[in-house]
Short mmCIF file of C-alpha atoms and ligand atoms in Angstrom, two decimals:
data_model
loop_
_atom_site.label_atom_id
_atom_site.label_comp_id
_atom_site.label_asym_id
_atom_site.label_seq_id
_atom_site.Cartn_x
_atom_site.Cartn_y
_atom_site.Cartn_z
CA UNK A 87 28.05 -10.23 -21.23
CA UNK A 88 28.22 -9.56 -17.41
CA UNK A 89 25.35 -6.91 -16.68
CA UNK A 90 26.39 -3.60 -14.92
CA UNK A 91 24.88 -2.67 -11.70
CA UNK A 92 26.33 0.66 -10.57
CA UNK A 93 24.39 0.80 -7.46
CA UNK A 94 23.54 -0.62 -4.39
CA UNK A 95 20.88 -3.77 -4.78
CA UNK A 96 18.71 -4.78 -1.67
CA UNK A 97 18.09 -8.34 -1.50
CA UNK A 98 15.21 -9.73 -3.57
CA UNK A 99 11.97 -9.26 -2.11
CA UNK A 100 12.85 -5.90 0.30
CA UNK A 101 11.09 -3.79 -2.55
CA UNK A 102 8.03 -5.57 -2.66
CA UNK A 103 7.94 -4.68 1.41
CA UNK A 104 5.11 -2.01 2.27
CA UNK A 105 6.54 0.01 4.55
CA UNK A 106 4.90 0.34 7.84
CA UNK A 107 2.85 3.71 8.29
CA UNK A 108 2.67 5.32 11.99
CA UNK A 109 -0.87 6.40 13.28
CA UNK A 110 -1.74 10.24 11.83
CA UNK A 111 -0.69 12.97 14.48
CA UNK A 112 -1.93 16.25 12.26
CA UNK A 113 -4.67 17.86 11.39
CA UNK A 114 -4.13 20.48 9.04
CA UNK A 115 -5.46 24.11 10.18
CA UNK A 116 -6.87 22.84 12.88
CA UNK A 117 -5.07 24.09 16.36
CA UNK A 118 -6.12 21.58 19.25
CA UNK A 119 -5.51 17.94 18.25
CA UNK A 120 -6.91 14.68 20.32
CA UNK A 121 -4.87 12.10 19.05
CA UNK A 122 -6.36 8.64 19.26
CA UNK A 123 -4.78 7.01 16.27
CA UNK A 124 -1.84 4.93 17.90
CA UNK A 125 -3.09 2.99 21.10
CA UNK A 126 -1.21 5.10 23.28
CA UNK A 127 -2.51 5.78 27.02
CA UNK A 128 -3.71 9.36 27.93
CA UNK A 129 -3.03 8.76 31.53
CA UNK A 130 0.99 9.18 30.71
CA UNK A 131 3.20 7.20 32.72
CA UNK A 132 3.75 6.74 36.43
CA UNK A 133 5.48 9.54 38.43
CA UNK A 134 7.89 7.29 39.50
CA UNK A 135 9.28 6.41 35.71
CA UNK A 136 9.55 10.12 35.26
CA UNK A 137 11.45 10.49 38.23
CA UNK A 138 13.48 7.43 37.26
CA UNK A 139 14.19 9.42 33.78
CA UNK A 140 15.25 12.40 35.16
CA UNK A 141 17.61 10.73 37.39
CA UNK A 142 19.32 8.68 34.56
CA UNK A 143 19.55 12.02 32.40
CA UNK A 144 22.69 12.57 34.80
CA UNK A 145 24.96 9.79 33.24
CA UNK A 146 24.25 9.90 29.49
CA UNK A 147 28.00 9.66 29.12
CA UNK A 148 27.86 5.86 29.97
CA UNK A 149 27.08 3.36 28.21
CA UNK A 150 23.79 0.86 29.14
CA UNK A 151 24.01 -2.34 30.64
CA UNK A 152 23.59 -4.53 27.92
CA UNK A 153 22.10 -6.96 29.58
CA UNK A 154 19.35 -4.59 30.64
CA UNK A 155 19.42 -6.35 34.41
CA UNK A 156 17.81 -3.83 36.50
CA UNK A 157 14.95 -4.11 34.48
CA UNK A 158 15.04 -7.81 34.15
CA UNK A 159 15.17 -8.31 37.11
CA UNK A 160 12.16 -5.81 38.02
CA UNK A 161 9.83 -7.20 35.54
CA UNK A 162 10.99 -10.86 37.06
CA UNK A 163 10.03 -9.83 40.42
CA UNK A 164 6.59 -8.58 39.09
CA UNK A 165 5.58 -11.03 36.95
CA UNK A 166 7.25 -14.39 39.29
CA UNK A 167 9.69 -15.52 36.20
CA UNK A 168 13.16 -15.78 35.89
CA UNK A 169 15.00 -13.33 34.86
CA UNK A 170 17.15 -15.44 32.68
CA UNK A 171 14.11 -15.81 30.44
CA UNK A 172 13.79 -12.61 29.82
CA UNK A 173 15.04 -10.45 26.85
CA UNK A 174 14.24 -6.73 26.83
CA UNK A 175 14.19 -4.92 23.55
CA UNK A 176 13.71 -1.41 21.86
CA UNK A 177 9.81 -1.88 22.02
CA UNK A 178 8.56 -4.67 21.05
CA UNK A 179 8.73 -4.49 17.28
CA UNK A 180 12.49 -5.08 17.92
CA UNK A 181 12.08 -8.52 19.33
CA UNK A 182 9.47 -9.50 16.88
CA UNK A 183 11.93 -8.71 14.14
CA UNK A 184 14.97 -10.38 15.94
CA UNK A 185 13.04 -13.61 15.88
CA UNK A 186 12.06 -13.55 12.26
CA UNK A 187 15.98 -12.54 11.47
CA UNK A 188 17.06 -15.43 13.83
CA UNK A 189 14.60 -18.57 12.57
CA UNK A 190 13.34 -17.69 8.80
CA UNK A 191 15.46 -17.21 6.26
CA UNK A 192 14.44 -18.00 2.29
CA UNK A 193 12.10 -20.60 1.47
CA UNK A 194 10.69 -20.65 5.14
CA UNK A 195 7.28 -19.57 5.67
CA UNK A 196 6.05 -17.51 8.66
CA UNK A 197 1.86 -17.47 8.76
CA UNK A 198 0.06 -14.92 9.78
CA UNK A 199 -3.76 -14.02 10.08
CA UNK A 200 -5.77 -11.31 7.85
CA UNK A 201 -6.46 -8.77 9.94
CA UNK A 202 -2.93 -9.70 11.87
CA UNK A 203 -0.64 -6.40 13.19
CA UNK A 204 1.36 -5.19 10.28
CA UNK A 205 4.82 -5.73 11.51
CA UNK A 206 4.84 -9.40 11.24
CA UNK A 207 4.55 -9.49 7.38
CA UNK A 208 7.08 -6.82 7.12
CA UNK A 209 9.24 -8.58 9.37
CA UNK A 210 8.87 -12.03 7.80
CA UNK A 211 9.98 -10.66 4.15
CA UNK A 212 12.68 -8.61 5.50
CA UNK A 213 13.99 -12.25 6.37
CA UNK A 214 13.80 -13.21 2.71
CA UNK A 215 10.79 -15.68 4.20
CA UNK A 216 6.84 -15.94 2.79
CA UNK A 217 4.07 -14.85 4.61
CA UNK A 218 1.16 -17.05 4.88
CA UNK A 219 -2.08 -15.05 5.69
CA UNK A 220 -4.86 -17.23 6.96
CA UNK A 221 -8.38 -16.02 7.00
CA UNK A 222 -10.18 -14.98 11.07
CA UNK A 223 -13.62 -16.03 11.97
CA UNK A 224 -15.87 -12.76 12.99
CA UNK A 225 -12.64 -10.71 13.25
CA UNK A 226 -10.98 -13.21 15.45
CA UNK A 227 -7.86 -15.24 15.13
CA UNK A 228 -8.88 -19.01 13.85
CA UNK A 229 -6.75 -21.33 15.40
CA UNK A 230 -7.90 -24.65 12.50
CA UNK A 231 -7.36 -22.24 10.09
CA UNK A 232 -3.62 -21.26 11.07
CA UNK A 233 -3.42 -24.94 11.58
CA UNK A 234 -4.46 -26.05 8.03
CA UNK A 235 -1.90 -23.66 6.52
CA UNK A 236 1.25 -25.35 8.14
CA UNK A 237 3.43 -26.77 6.39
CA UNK A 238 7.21 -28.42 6.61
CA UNK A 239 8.38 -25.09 5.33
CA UNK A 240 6.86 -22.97 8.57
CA UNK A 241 8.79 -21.99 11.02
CA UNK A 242 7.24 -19.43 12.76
CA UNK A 243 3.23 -18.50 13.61
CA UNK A 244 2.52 -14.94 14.83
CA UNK A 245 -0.81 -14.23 16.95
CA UNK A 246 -1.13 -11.12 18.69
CA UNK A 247 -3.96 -12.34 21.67
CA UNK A 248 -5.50 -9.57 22.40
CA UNK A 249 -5.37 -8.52 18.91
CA UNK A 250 -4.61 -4.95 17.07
CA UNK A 251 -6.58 -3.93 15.21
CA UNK A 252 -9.82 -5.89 16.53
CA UNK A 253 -9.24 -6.19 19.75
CA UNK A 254 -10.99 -9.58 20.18
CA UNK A 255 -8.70 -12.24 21.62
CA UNK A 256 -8.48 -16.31 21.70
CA UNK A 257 -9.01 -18.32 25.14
CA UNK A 258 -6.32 -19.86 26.61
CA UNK A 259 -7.58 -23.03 25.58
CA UNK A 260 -7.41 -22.50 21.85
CA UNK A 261 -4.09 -21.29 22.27
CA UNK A 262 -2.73 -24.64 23.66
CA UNK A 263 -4.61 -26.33 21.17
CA UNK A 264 -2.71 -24.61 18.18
CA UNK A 265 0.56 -25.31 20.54
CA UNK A 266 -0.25 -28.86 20.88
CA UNK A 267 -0.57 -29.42 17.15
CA UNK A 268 2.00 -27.40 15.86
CA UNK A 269 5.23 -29.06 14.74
CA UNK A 270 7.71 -28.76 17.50
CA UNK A 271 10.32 -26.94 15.61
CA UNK A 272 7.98 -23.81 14.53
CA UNK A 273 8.13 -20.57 17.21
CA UNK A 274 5.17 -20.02 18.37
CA UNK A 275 5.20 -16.00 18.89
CA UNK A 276 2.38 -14.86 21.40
CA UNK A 277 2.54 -10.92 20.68
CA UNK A 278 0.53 -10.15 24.43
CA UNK A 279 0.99 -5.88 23.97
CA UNK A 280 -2.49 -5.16 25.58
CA UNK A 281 -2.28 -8.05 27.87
CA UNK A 282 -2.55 -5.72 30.74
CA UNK A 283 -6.08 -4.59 29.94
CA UNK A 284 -7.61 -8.31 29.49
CA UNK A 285 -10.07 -8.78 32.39
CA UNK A 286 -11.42 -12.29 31.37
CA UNK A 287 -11.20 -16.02 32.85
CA UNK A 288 -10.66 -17.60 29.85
CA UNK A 289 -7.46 -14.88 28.62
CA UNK A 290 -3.78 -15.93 29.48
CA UNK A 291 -0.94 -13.89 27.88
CA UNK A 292 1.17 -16.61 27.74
CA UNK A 293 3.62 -17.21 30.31
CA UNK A 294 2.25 -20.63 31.40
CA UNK A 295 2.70 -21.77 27.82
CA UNK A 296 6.61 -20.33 27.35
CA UNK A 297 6.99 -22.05 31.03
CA UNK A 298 6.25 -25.05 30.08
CA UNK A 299 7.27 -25.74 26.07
CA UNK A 300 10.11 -25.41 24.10
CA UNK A 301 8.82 -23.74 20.93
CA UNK A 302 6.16 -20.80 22.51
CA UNK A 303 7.60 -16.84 23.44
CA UNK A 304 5.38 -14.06 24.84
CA UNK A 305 6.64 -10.57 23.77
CA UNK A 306 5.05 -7.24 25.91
CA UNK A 307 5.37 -3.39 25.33
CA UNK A 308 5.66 -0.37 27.50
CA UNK A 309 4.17 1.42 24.92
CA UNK A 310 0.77 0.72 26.24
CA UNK A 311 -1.07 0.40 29.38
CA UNK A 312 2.63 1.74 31.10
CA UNK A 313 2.70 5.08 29.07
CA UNK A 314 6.19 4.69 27.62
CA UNK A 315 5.62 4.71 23.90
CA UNK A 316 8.42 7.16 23.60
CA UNK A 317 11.61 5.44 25.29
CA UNK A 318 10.82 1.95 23.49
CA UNK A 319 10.53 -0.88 25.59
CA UNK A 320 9.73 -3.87 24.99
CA UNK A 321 10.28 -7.76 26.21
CA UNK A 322 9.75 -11.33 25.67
CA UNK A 323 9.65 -14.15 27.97
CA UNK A 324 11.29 -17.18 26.10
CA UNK A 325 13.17 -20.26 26.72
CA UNK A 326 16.95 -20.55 27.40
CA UNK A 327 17.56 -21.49 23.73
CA UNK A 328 15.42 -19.02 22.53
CA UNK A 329 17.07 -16.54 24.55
CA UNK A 330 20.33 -17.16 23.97
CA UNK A 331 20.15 -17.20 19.93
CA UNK A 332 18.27 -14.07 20.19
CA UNK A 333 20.91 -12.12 22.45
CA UNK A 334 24.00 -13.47 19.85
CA UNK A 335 22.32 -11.29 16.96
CA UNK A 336 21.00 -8.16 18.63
CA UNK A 337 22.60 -4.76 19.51
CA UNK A 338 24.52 -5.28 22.69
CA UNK A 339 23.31 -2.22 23.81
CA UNK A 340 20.01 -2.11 22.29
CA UNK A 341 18.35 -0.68 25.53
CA UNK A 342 19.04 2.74 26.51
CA UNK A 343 19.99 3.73 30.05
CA UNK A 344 16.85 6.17 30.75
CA UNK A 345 14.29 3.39 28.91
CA UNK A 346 16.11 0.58 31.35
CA UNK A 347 15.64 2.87 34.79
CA UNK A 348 12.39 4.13 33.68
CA UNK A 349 11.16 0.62 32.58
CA UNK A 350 12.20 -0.94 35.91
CA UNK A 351 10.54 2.01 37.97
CA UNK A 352 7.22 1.68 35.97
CA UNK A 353 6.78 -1.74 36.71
CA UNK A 354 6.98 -1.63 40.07
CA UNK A 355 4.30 0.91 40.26
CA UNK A 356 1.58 -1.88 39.94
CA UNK A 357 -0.92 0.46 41.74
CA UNK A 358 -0.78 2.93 38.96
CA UNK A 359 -1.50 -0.25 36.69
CA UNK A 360 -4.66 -1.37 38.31
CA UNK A 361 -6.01 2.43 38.05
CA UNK A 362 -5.14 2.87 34.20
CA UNK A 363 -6.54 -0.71 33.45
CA UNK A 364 -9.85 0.36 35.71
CA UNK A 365 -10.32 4.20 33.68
CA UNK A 366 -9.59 1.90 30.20
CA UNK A 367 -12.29 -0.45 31.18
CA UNK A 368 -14.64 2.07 32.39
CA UNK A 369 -14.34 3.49 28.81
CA UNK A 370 -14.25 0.91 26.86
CA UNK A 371 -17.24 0.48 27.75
CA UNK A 372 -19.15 3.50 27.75
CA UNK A 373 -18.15 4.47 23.91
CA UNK A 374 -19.24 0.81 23.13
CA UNK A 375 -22.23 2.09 24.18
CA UNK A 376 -22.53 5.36 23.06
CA UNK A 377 -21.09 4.60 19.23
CA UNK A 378 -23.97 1.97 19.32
CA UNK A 379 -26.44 4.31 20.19
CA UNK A 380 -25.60 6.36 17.58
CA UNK A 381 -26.26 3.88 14.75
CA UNK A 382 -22.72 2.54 14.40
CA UNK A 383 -21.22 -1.52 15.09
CA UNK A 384 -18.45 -1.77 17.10
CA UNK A 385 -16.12 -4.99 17.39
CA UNK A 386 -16.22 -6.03 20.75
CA UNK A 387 -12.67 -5.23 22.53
CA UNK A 388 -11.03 -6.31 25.69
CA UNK A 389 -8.05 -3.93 24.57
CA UNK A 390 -7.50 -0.10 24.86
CA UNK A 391 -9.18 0.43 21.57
CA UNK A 392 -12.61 -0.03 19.30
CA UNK A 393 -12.89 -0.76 15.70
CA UNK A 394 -15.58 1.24 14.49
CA UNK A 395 -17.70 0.03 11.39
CA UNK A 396 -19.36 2.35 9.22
CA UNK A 397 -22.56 2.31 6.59
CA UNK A 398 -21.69 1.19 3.59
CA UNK A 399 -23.81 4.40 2.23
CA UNK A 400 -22.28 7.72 0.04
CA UNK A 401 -20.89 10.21 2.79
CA UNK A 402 -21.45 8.04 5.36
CA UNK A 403 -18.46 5.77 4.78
CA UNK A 404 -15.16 5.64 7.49
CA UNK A 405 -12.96 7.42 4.97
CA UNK A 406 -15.80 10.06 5.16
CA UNK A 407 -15.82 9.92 9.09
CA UNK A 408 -12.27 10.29 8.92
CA UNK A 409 -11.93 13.63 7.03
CA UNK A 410 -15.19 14.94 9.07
CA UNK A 411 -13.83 13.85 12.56
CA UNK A 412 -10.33 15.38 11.29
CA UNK A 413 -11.52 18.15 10.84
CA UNK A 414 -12.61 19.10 14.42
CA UNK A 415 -9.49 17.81 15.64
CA UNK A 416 -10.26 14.03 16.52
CA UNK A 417 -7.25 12.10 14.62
CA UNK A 418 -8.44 7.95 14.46
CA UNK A 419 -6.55 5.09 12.52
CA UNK A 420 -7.73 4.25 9.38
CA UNK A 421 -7.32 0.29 9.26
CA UNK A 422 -7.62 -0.64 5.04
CA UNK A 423 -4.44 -1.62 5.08
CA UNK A 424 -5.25 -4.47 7.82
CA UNK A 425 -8.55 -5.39 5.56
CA UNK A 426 -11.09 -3.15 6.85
CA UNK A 427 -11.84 -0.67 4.31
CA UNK A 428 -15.09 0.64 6.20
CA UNK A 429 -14.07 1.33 9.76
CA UNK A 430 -11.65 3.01 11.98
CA UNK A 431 -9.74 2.12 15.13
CA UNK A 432 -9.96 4.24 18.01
CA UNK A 433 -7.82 4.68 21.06
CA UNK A 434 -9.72 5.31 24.22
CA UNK A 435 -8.31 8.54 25.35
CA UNK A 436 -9.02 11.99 28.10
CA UNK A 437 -12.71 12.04 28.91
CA UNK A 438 -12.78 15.10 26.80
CA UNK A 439 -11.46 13.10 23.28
CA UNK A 440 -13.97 11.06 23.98
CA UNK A 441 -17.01 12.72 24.76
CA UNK A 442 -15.61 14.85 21.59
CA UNK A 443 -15.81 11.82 19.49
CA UNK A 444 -19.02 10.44 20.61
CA UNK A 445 -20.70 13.89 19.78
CA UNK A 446 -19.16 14.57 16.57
CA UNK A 447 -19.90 10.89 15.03
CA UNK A 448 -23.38 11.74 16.54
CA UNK A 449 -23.30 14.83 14.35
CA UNK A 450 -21.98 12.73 11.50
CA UNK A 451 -24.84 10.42 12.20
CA UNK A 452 -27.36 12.56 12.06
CA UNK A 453 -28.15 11.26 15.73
CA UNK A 454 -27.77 12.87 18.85
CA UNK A 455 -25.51 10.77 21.28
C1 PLP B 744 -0.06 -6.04 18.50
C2 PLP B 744 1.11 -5.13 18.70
N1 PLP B 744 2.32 -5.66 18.88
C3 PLP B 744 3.41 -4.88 19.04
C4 PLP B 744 3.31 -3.51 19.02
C5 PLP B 744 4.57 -2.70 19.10
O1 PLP B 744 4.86 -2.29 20.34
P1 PLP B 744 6.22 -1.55 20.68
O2 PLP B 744 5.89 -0.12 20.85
O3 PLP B 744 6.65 -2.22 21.96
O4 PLP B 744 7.20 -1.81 19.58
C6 PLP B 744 2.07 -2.90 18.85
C7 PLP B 744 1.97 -1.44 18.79
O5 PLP B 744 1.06 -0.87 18.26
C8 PLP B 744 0.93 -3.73 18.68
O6 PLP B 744 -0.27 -3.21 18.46
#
């Protein structure tokens, strides 16, 4: 006897999918809020995207380009590619799913690392596929270990370098190790969202890699360093074939006007870059500093963000600092769902958020800053 269904039924697996949770922005009862729980900048983006915006707000009655040139073409120009390599999406997650839809499909595997960005796993099982979650050394993406877990049924590797939520990051020359040795048919994804912030020798996002293989992409974000979390922008630098399987599949106007002339206006304004990248850095490294003083460890980051570890002692714990820090106003990220139960990420933000934070973990300490 034929079973009834008299619903809708998603497709096997799309239940057991953890749905992604956005960075807190509340804290109840309490009237000024400093939040520092999604990676965003808090230096806003450059005058000229606003004025870009404003402009395109006078011809919301036509459709996009859909094949976002302007902004193509701008981030070409800025970065030396070619444009045709270029695909620009709504943020970045968009393109990270569009590749998982596009090469994984059920009984592939997609691997990803433990304390990996959340998407990928979501993204992977939303293609029917299996994620593979290898184990980090010291918080850091191991490239042996992501190599020991391929097998003929991968076909896809996601890395974020820098990394969210750690914000460590793997040298270019580990990177074209794990290209070297990966089977030729497996995407490589390089997820490169805090690229901009990396001031090291041994750090390359990526683009020398996609340049010069036929199985690497590097996907970027506005949402970061350029101060456009809101309009969604995101891109990836890819070869032709890449490209042009991607572009069959997605929206064809999945950019909006105002993200495209904003987008394109941004990234011209290097200058306002450099400066953002320079406060970041400054800060970075002062709360490094001042969290350690205070009794706490902090992951070493080359990103716009810490991870904060806290004592494994009653009251003390991060869930603890959480609700304390909350409660004055001071929203960070808890991070147990990316494997670290005892610690919390936090965005560098205004001079103010973080002197506020420094002093009120200090409280929380018991130790003056
Ligand atoms: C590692 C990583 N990749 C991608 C993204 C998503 O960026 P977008 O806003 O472009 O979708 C984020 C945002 O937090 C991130 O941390």
């Amino acid at each position: 006897m034929s079973v009834v269904v008299n619903e809708p039924v998603p497709r096997p697996g799309i239940l057991d999918i953890a749905a992604y949770v956005p960075g807190k922005e509340h804290a109840p009862g309490v009237a000024r809020v400093f939040k520092l729980s999604s990676n965003e900048t808090p230096l806003g983006p450059s005058p000229k995207a606003r004025e870009a915006l404003k402009q395109a707000v006078d011809h919301l009655e036509i459709y996009p380009d859909g094949q976002a040139t302007e902004l193509r073409e701008a981030i070409a120009a800025v970065h030396g590619l070619n444009p045709a390599n270029i695909l620009c999406g709504n943020g970045s997650d968009e393109l990270l799913g569009l590749l998982c839809h596009v090469y994984l499909g059920a009984g592939d595997e997609g691997i990803i690392t433990e304390h990996g960005f959340l998407v990928y796993k979501i993204q992977i099982m939303g293609a029917c596929a299996t994620p593979v979650i290898v184990k980090e050394k010291d918080a850091t993406v191991d490239v042996d270990a992501i190599l020991a877990a391929v097998t003929e049924k991968t076909k896809i590797v996601f890395l974020a370098n820098p990394a969210n939520p750690t914000g460590t990051y793997v040298p270019v020359t580990e990177i074209r190790r794990l290209q070297a040795a990966l089977p030729k048919n497996v995407v490589l994804v390089l997820d490169a969202a805090y690229a901009e912030y990396v001031r090291r020798n041994d750090y390359e996002a990526g683009l020398e890699l996609v340049s010069n293989s036929r199985n690497v992409v590097m996907t970027r974000t506005f949402s970061k360093v350029y101060g456009l979390a809101a309009l969604r922008i995101g891109w990836m630098y890819a070869p032709a074939a890449i490209i042009d399987a991607l572009n069959r599949v997605r929206g064809p106007f999945n950019m909006n006007a105002p993200a495209i002339a904003a987008g394109a206006a941004a990234v011209r304004d290097q200058a306002f870059i450099e400066k953002a990248v320079e406060y970041n850095n400054l800060w970075l490294d002062k709360l490094s500093h001042a969290l350690e003083a205070i009794g706490l460890k902090v992951t070493p980051s080359v990103t716009n963000f810490l991870l904060i570890h806290f004592p494994d002692t009653d009251g003390k714990r991060a869930e603890d600092a959480d609700a304390f820090l909350t409660s004055r106003g001071y929203i960070l990220r808890a991070v147990r769902g990316y494997g670290f139960p005892n610690a919390l990420r936090m965005s560098v933000g205004t001079e103010e958020a973080n002197r506020g934070v420094v002093e009120t973990l200090g409280e929380f300490m018991g130790r003056n800053p």
